[in-house]
Each structure stands twice: as C-alpha cells, then as structure tokens.
Amino acid sequence: MKNKASFLVILFIVVFSYLAKSQDITTGTGWGNLFSSEALVLNENFMGFDKFHTDSNPNDGNSDNSADPITGDPIYGFKNDSIEVQFMGSSDKATYIFRNCAFAPEWQTAYAYANSTDNTQNVSDGFVEISRDYEAAQGYLPMIHGEFILDLRKLSYVDIIQWSHSSTGGNKRGVMLEISTDDGATWDTIRYQPGGAAYALSFTKEIATGIKTQNIFNCQPSAYGMTWEDGIWSENVMLRFAECGEQTPRIHDVKIYGVVTPNSTSNIPEIDKLKIYSYDKTIRISKPADVAVYDLSGKTVISKKNTNIILMNDFQEGIYLVKAQLNGSVKTTKIVL
C-alpha cells in the first residue's frame, strides 16, 4: 500500500510538471488550442483609441482618481462611452460599451512584458482598463466598479474568442469573462481567473453543459501579459469583461471567430443557417433540433430530440454522420471525433 501511495504521488508530480511545461501557467492558455472552422470577424487591439488615462506612465498603476477641491468627492479617472466597430466581411457592427474605463493606445504596457522590454507574445501595447470596486484605504481615494461589454448580437454565430489581459500592479491581476445570450437580461461566468493565491478558485465553464473545470493558470507574477482562448459556440452573444475581486484588469486584444449575418437573410432557409460542429468528443448544433448520429456503416449510434449538444465520450474516435432535422428540413454533416 505504501509503495502504491508513493507511486501515485510521483505520478501526480510528473503529470503536473508536464502540464506546467506544456502550458505556461504564468501566461495563460495561449492561442491555437481551440480550432475554429469560422472566419476571423473582429480583431481589436485598442491601439487606435485616444488616450484617456490620468497616469502619464503605465508603471504608476491604475488610472487615478482625484478629489474635488471644494467637496472632497472623488472625480473618477475613468469614463463611460460606447462605439461601433464594423465586422470584417460585413456591413454589420459590434458595439463596445465601456463603463468606468480608461484607455492607453501606445504604452509599453506595465505588467504585460515577459523579459523586461517585450510584451508577452500576442499582447499588444494598447488596452482598455476596467476600474475595480475599491473602498478608500491607506490614503487612496475610493474606486468604482467598471466593465467592458462586447455586443456581438449582430453576428449570426460566435465560435471562439481569443483575448489577452494584464493588470495595473501587484501579483493579483485577476479578470473575469461573462456571457449573455438573452440580450443582457442574465449573465453567466465562463472564465473566472483570480490572481495570487486565490488562483485555486479559478474555473472555466462549458456553456452548453454548465460543467465547470478548475484550471492551473496562476495570474502571477504580474510581469507577464496573459493570453486566453474560450469556446463560445452560441448565437445572440454579448460578452462582459470585469474584475474578479483583485487588481484592475486591462484587456489588450480581442479576436472573434464567427459567422457574419448575410446582407439578406429573407431567402435563406432556416436549415441552411444551422451549424453542426464538434470539439473534444462533443457535437454541438447552433439551434435545438432532432439529431441522429450514424457510423460509416449506416448504423444509428445515438439520437436525441430537441437538443443542441451530443456527448460522444463513450464512442470511438473516427468519422460519423450527423443528421439534424429542424422544422421539417434536414441537414447532414460529416464530423470527426
């Protein structure tokens, strides 16, 4: 029994060491682990924004507040704004909604560089900085909760998002990503990424199944920008970036892969808009439909009514045919597990 326990401990150390080497826990998930079959429709690095930041130097930390000379009330060093940005290959636009945010388009950003001068790969100099909720303490004026909302509802489908972030200082550069598919009525956290010792509470959430997975990515030391990749696989998407109880986060880059809405959809049958795709032995359908999965011999291996997700964990890897029926029409797609 003792030998078995020792073997398990050694195995755990080996596996953890392999994971730590294969994915740098100080710089996030990286980009390219999730394959997108859809086009890049939005590529933002915030370097075209006008500077609005109360610090002259990024190493000074977050955009500072000041005090009203008469009342003493804080004058927040952040602003509210919204802009529209056109999607690639479409006349439709994304809407950026900024609440209590600051901007810096050209800084060699503080806490984003890996080797004293160069930013982590795929982390741009520009950023939007999101204010945190922070009470007055130790001579600091209070701060106020901020958020950056990315309204993608004019896309007919959002596949994956690649994004990067850093922080304004310390070793607690946490960040949170939420999603809404009901026009902002409710929000669900899909990446919760606290910094420092609290990283053990971090998780990513599968949108379709609701399954949470703890991860090993630790948002420290702060001298590294971090790159993230999250599967969205949904329609009618709004995304929201905010703090998660730690330092003020900075979002440097956002890349969206998805499907733009055709200029005219009136003559496109609903079944042709349906998307069938697979990742990690899971089949996903863009809208609930009656679904049947066949092997290459024509045998039905699984079928479900009114669903948009099929788990294939118990089936061998290989090629399958997926037939989805929606409102009397049928679409068949070949997928590879």
Short mmCIF file of C-alpha atoms in Angstrom, two decimals:
data_model
loop_
_atom_site.label_atom_id
_atom_site.label_comp_id
_atom_site.label_asym_id
_atom_site.label_seq_id
_atom_site.Cartn_x
_atom_site.Cartn_y
_atom_site.Cartn_z
CA MET A 1 0.00 0.00 0.00
CA LYS A 2 2.84 2.37 0.89
CA ASN A 3 4.57 1.67 -2.44
CA LYS A 4 1.27 2.28 -4.28
CA ALA A 5 0.78 5.61 -2.49
CA SER A 6 4.33 6.67 -3.31
CA PHE A 7 3.76 5.74 -6.95
CA LEU A 8 0.59 7.86 -7.08
CA VAL A 9 2.40 10.85 -5.58
CA ILE A 10 5.21 10.52 -8.12
CA LEU A 11 2.67 10.13 -10.94
CA PHE A 12 0.86 13.30 -9.82
CA ILE A 13 4.13 15.26 -9.75
CA VAL A 14 5.07 14.02 -13.22
CA VAL A 15 1.65 14.84 -14.69
CA PHE A 16 1.55 18.29 -13.08
CA SER A 17 5.09 19.04 -14.25
CA TYR A 18 4.11 18.02 -17.79
CA LEU A 19 1.05 20.26 -17.70
CA ALA A 20 3.07 23.17 -16.34
CA LYS A 21 5.62 22.77 -19.15
CA SER A 22 3.07 22.24 -21.91
CA GLN A 23 1.05 25.29 -20.89
CA ASP A 24 2.86 28.20 -19.28
CA ILE A 25 0.74 28.87 -16.20
CA THR A 26 2.08 32.42 -15.94
CA THR A 27 0.94 33.45 -19.41
CA GLY A 28 -2.47 31.80 -19.76
CA THR A 29 -3.81 29.20 -22.14
CA GLY A 30 -2.19 30.59 -25.25
CA TRP A 31 -3.89 30.73 -28.65
CA GLY A 32 -4.45 27.89 -31.10
CA ASN A 33 -5.58 25.10 -28.77
CA LEU A 34 -9.20 25.58 -29.86
CA PHE A 35 -9.53 25.15 -33.61
CA SER A 36 -12.05 27.45 -35.25
CA SER A 37 -13.63 26.50 -38.56
CA GLU A 38 -15.07 30.02 -38.82
CA ALA A 39 -13.52 33.23 -40.09
CA LEU A 40 -11.88 35.94 -38.03
CA VAL A 41 -14.54 38.66 -37.96
CA LEU A 42 -13.16 41.05 -35.32
CA ASN A 43 -9.56 41.89 -34.44
CA GLU A 44 -9.17 44.61 -31.79
CA ASN A 45 -6.01 45.80 -30.03
CA PHE A 46 -7.24 49.23 -28.77
CA MET A 47 -4.23 50.96 -30.34
CA GLY A 48 -6.49 53.24 -32.37
CA PHE A 49 -8.15 54.72 -29.30
CA ASP A 50 -7.50 58.20 -27.98
CA LYS A 51 -5.61 58.15 -24.71
CA PHE A 52 -7.80 58.76 -21.68
CA HIS A 53 -5.76 57.92 -18.59
CA THR A 54 -4.76 60.03 -15.61
CA ASP A 55 -1.30 58.48 -15.29
CA SER A 56 1.50 59.68 -17.51
CA ASN A 57 3.39 56.43 -17.01
CA PRO A 58 1.86 52.94 -17.17
CA ASN A 59 4.07 51.73 -14.35
CA ASP A 60 2.24 54.08 -11.98
CA GLY A 61 -0.68 51.64 -11.93
CA ASN A 62 -4.35 52.26 -12.47
CA SER A 63 -5.95 55.44 -13.76
CA ASP A 64 -6.07 57.52 -10.59
CA ASN A 65 -9.00 59.37 -9.15
CA SER A 66 -8.72 62.93 -7.86
CA ALA A 67 -10.66 64.83 -5.23
CA ASP A 68 -12.98 67.75 -5.87
CA PRO A 69 -11.18 70.72 -4.27
CA ILE A 70 -14.42 72.01 -2.72
CA THR A 71 -16.47 68.96 -1.78
CA GLY A 72 -13.68 66.40 -1.50
CA ASP A 73 -15.74 63.93 -3.55
CA PRO A 74 -13.77 61.65 -5.87
CA ILE A 75 -13.51 62.56 -9.53
CA TYR A 76 -13.05 59.20 -11.16
CA GLY A 77 -10.23 58.82 -13.67
CA PHE A 78 -12.45 56.71 -15.90
CA LYS A 79 -15.25 57.41 -18.35
CA ASN A 80 -18.34 55.86 -19.88
CA ASP A 81 -18.54 55.53 -23.64
CA SER A 82 -19.79 53.33 -26.48
CA ILE A 83 -18.60 52.92 -30.06
CA GLU A 84 -19.47 50.74 -33.04
CA VAL A 85 -16.85 48.71 -34.93
CA GLN A 86 -17.56 47.05 -38.26
CA PHE A 87 -17.12 43.30 -38.57
CA MET A 88 -14.79 42.01 -41.26
CA GLY A 89 -16.72 41.00 -44.37
CA SER A 90 -19.99 42.57 -43.25
CA SER A 91 -21.76 45.89 -43.00
CA ASP A 92 -22.94 44.92 -39.50
CA LYS A 93 -21.12 46.25 -36.45
CA ALA A 94 -20.12 45.20 -32.98
CA THR A 95 -20.85 47.61 -30.14
CA TYR A 96 -18.29 48.28 -27.41
CA ILE A 97 -19.84 49.54 -24.17
CA PHE A 98 -17.39 51.00 -21.66
CA ARG A 99 -18.45 51.71 -18.08
CA ASN A 100 -15.78 53.29 -15.88
CA CYS A 101 -12.91 52.52 -18.24
CA ALA A 102 -9.64 54.19 -19.22
CA PHE A 103 -7.60 53.80 -22.41
CA ALA A 104 -3.97 53.85 -23.46
CA PRO A 105 -3.14 53.08 -27.10
CA GLU A 106 0.67 53.20 -27.24
CA TRP A 107 2.22 52.31 -23.90
CA GLN A 108 4.82 49.62 -23.46
CA THR A 109 2.31 48.29 -21.01
CA ALA A 110 3.07 47.73 -17.38
CA TYR A 111 2.77 44.12 -16.24
CA ALA A 112 2.47 42.72 -19.76
CA TYR A 113 6.11 42.12 -20.61
CA ALA A 114 7.91 38.83 -20.18
CA ASN A 115 11.55 39.88 -20.42
CA SER A 116 11.77 43.46 -19.17
CA THR A 117 11.11 45.11 -22.54
CA ASP A 118 8.96 42.88 -24.76
CA ASN A 119 5.31 42.13 -24.17
CA THR A 120 4.22 38.53 -23.95
CA GLN A 121 3.53 37.14 -27.42
CA ASN A 122 0.12 38.26 -28.78
CA VAL A 123 -0.24 41.02 -26.16
CA SER A 124 -0.47 44.46 -27.77
CA ASP A 125 0.65 47.78 -26.28
CA GLY A 126 -2.88 49.21 -26.39
CA PHE A 127 -5.52 48.40 -23.79
CA VAL A 128 -8.81 49.26 -22.17
CA GLU A 129 -8.51 49.43 -18.39
CA ILE A 130 -11.54 48.45 -16.29
CA SER A 131 -11.98 50.10 -12.90
CA ARG A 132 -12.35 47.89 -9.85
CA ASP A 133 -14.64 48.32 -6.86
CA TYR A 134 -12.29 49.51 -4.10
CA GLU A 135 -13.01 51.35 -0.87
CA ALA A 136 -10.85 54.23 0.30
CA ALA A 137 -7.86 52.88 2.20
CA GLN A 138 -4.26 53.77 3.03
CA GLY A 139 -4.53 57.24 1.55
CA TYR A 140 -6.21 56.10 -1.66
CA LEU A 141 -9.47 57.52 -2.90
CA PRO A 142 -12.29 55.02 -3.49
CA MET A 143 -12.73 53.44 -6.90
CA ILE A 144 -15.88 52.26 -8.64
CA HIS A 145 -16.87 49.04 -10.41
CA GLY A 146 -16.32 49.06 -14.18
CA GLU A 147 -17.00 46.73 -17.09
CA PHE A 148 -16.33 46.35 -20.80
CA ILE A 149 -19.25 44.85 -22.74
CA LEU A 150 -18.75 43.48 -26.23
CA ASP A 151 -22.10 43.26 -28.01
CA LEU A 152 -21.88 40.64 -30.77
CA ARG A 153 -25.60 40.09 -31.30
CA LYS A 154 -25.39 41.13 -34.96
CA LEU A 155 -23.24 38.08 -35.67
CA SER A 156 -25.33 35.06 -36.61
CA TYR A 157 -22.93 32.78 -34.74
CA VAL A 158 -19.89 33.18 -32.43
CA ASP A 159 -17.40 30.30 -32.41
CA ILE A 160 -14.40 31.13 -30.21
CA ILE A 161 -12.75 34.21 -28.69
CA GLN A 162 -9.04 34.82 -28.22
CA TRP A 163 -8.10 37.61 -25.85
CA SER A 164 -5.30 38.91 -23.66
CA HIS A 165 -5.07 40.79 -20.39
CA SER A 166 -2.68 42.23 -17.83
CA SER A 167 -3.18 44.28 -14.69
CA THR A 168 -2.25 47.57 -13.04
CA GLY A 169 0.11 46.12 -10.48
CA GLY A 170 0.96 43.64 -7.77
CA ASN A 171 0.51 39.91 -8.10
CA LYS A 172 -3.30 39.86 -8.16
CA ARG A 173 -4.12 40.58 -11.76
CA GLY A 174 -7.43 38.77 -11.93
CA VAL A 175 -10.04 39.02 -14.66
CA MET A 176 -13.50 37.63 -15.33
CA LEU A 177 -15.33 36.90 -18.60
CA GLU A 178 -19.12 36.56 -18.64
CA ILE A 179 -21.63 35.78 -21.40
CA SER A 180 -25.26 36.64 -22.02
CA THR A 181 -27.44 35.03 -24.70
CA ASP A 182 -30.69 36.71 -23.62
CA ASP A 183 -29.92 40.32 -24.58
CA GLY A 184 -28.17 41.12 -21.30
CA ALA A 185 -31.02 40.05 -19.01
CA THR A 186 -28.79 37.47 -17.28
CA TRP A 187 -25.05 36.82 -17.27
CA ASP A 188 -23.10 33.61 -16.76
CA THR A 189 -19.40 33.44 -15.86
CA ILE A 190 -17.40 31.34 -18.32
CA ARG A 191 -13.90 32.26 -17.10
CA TYR A 192 -13.16 33.25 -13.51
CA GLN A 193 -9.46 33.99 -13.15
CA PRO A 194 -8.38 35.47 -9.81
CA GLY A 195 -4.74 36.22 -9.15
CA GLY A 196 -2.28 35.45 -6.40
CA ALA A 197 -3.06 32.61 -4.02
CA ALA A 198 -6.75 32.83 -4.98
CA TYR A 199 -5.99 31.25 -8.38
CA ALA A 200 -7.08 27.92 -6.89
CA LEU A 201 -10.65 29.23 -7.15
CA SER A 202 -10.35 29.81 -10.90
CA PHE A 203 -12.51 27.93 -13.37
CA THR A 204 -13.77 27.80 -16.92
CA LYS A 205 -17.36 26.82 -17.67
CA GLU A 206 -18.75 24.92 -20.64
CA ILE A 207 -21.70 26.99 -21.83
CA ALA A 208 -23.80 24.16 -23.24
CA THR A 209 -23.38 21.69 -20.35
CA GLY A 210 -22.76 24.03 -17.42
CA ILE A 211 -19.75 21.93 -16.38
CA LYS A 212 -17.03 23.87 -14.52
CA THR A 213 -13.38 22.89 -14.80
CA GLN A 214 -10.75 24.15 -12.38
CA ASN A 215 -7.52 25.23 -14.05
CA ILE A 216 -3.88 25.71 -13.09
CA PHE A 217 -3.30 29.15 -14.58
CA ASN A 218 -1.92 31.50 -11.95
CA CYS A 219 -2.11 35.25 -12.64
CA GLN A 220 1.31 35.98 -11.18
CA PRO A 221 3.94 37.27 -11.37
CA SER A 222 2.46 40.40 -12.84
CA ALA A 223 5.34 40.96 -15.24
CA TYR A 224 3.56 38.79 -17.83
CA GLY A 225 0.63 39.51 -20.07
CA MET A 226 -1.74 36.54 -20.31
CA THR A 227 -3.45 35.13 -23.40
CA TRP A 228 -6.76 33.27 -23.20
CA GLU A 229 -8.92 31.22 -25.54
CA ASP A 230 -12.57 30.38 -24.81
CA GLY A 231 -15.18 28.44 -26.74
CA ILE A 232 -18.44 30.37 -27.14
CA TRP A 233 -20.36 28.24 -29.67
CA SER A 234 -23.56 30.22 -29.48
CA GLU A 235 -25.87 32.77 -31.10
CA ASN A 236 -27.10 36.14 -29.81
CA VAL A 237 -23.90 36.70 -27.82
CA MET A 238 -22.88 39.52 -25.51
CA LEU A 239 -19.59 39.28 -23.59
CA ARG A 240 -18.59 41.21 -20.48
CA PHE A 241 -15.10 41.68 -19.01
CA ALA A 242 -14.67 42.78 -15.39
CA GLU A 243 -12.55 42.35 -12.28
CA CYS A 244 -12.83 39.32 -10.03
CA GLY A 245 -12.02 40.82 -6.67
CA GLU A 246 -8.43 41.76 -7.30
CA GLN A 247 -6.39 44.32 -9.28
CA THR A 248 -7.76 46.49 -12.06
CA PRO A 249 -7.70 44.39 -15.27
CA ARG A 250 -6.51 45.60 -18.66
CA ILE A 251 -7.81 43.97 -21.84
CA HIS A 252 -5.24 44.30 -24.64
CA ASP A 253 -6.53 42.19 -27.52
CA VAL A 254 -9.81 40.63 -28.62
CA LYS A 255 -10.19 38.31 -31.61
CA ILE A 256 -13.62 36.95 -32.50
CA TYR A 257 -14.17 33.99 -34.84
CA GLY A 258 -17.70 33.54 -36.10
CA VAL A 259 -20.24 33.99 -38.87
CA VAL A 260 -21.39 37.37 -40.08
CA THR A 261 -25.05 37.85 -40.92
CA PRO A 262 -25.63 37.81 -44.69
CA ASN A 263 -26.82 41.11 -46.15
CA SER A 264 -30.16 39.48 -46.94
CA THR A 265 -31.44 36.53 -44.90
CA SER A 266 -35.04 36.54 -46.07
CA ASN A 267 -34.44 33.93 -48.78
CA ILE A 268 -32.09 31.69 -46.81
CA PRO A 269 -33.84 28.59 -45.42
CA GLU A 270 -33.51 28.17 -41.67
CA ILE A 271 -31.94 24.74 -42.09
CA ASP A 272 -29.10 26.27 -44.14
CA LYS A 273 -28.30 28.60 -41.24
CA LEU A 274 -27.96 25.61 -38.90
CA LYS A 275 -24.38 24.84 -37.90
CA ILE A 276 -23.10 21.42 -36.82
CA TYR A 277 -19.58 21.11 -35.41
CA SER A 278 -17.57 19.05 -32.95
CA TYR A 279 -14.84 19.60 -30.40
CA ASP A 280 -13.43 17.38 -27.65
CA LYS A 281 -15.79 14.48 -28.48
CA THR A 282 -18.82 16.75 -28.22
CA ILE A 283 -21.17 17.53 -31.10
CA ARG A 284 -22.82 20.95 -30.99
CA ILE A 285 -25.72 22.28 -33.05
CA SER A 286 -26.33 26.02 -33.30
CA LYS A 287 -30.08 25.60 -32.61
CA PRO A 288 -32.03 22.83 -30.86
CA ALA A 289 -33.03 20.17 -33.39
CA ASP A 290 -33.85 16.46 -33.66
CA VAL A 291 -30.43 14.87 -34.08
CA ALA A 292 -29.26 11.40 -35.13
CA VAL A 293 -25.63 10.25 -35.33
CA TYR A 294 -24.57 7.40 -37.65
CA ASP A 295 -21.34 5.48 -38.05
CA LEU A 296 -19.95 4.84 -41.54
CA SER A 297 -21.86 1.54 -41.80
CA GLY A 298 -25.11 3.49 -41.52
CA LYS A 299 -25.91 2.29 -38.01
CA THR A 300 -27.58 4.81 -35.70
CA VAL A 301 -25.31 5.15 -32.66
CA ILE A 302 -27.28 7.86 -30.82
CA SER A 303 -30.37 10.02 -31.38
CA LYS A 304 -31.99 12.81 -29.37
CA LYS A 305 -34.97 15.12 -29.73
CA ASN A 306 -34.81 18.92 -29.46
CA THR A 307 -31.16 19.19 -28.42
CA ASN A 308 -28.14 21.28 -29.35
CA ILE A 309 -25.45 19.10 -27.76
CA ILE A 310 -24.49 15.42 -28.07
CA LEU A 311 -21.79 13.96 -25.82
CA MET A 312 -19.71 11.29 -27.60
CA ASN A 313 -17.32 10.34 -24.80
CA ASP A 314 -18.32 6.66 -24.92
CA PHE A 315 -17.72 6.31 -28.67
CA GLN A 316 -14.52 5.52 -30.54
CA GLU A 317 -12.68 8.21 -32.43
CA GLY A 318 -13.45 8.27 -36.11
CA ILE A 319 -15.80 9.67 -38.74
CA TYR A 320 -19.53 9.98 -38.10
CA LEU A 321 -22.50 11.44 -39.95
CA VAL A 322 -24.76 13.84 -38.06
CA LYS A 323 -28.31 14.39 -39.32
CA ALA A 324 -30.25 17.30 -37.83
CA GLN A 325 -33.94 17.87 -38.53
CA LEU A 326 -35.45 21.32 -37.97
CA ASN A 327 -38.99 22.33 -38.90
CA GLY A 328 -39.32 19.50 -41.40
CA SER A 329 -35.98 20.15 -43.14
CA VAL A 330 -32.86 18.01 -42.77
CA LYS A 331 -29.14 18.86 -42.78
CA THR A 332 -26.41 16.20 -42.76
CA THR A 333 -22.77 16.89 -41.84
CA LYS A 334 -19.70 14.67 -41.57
CA ILE A 335 -17.72 15.17 -38.35
CA VAL A 336 -14.51 13.67 -37.00
CA LEU A 337 -14.15 12.78 -33.31
#
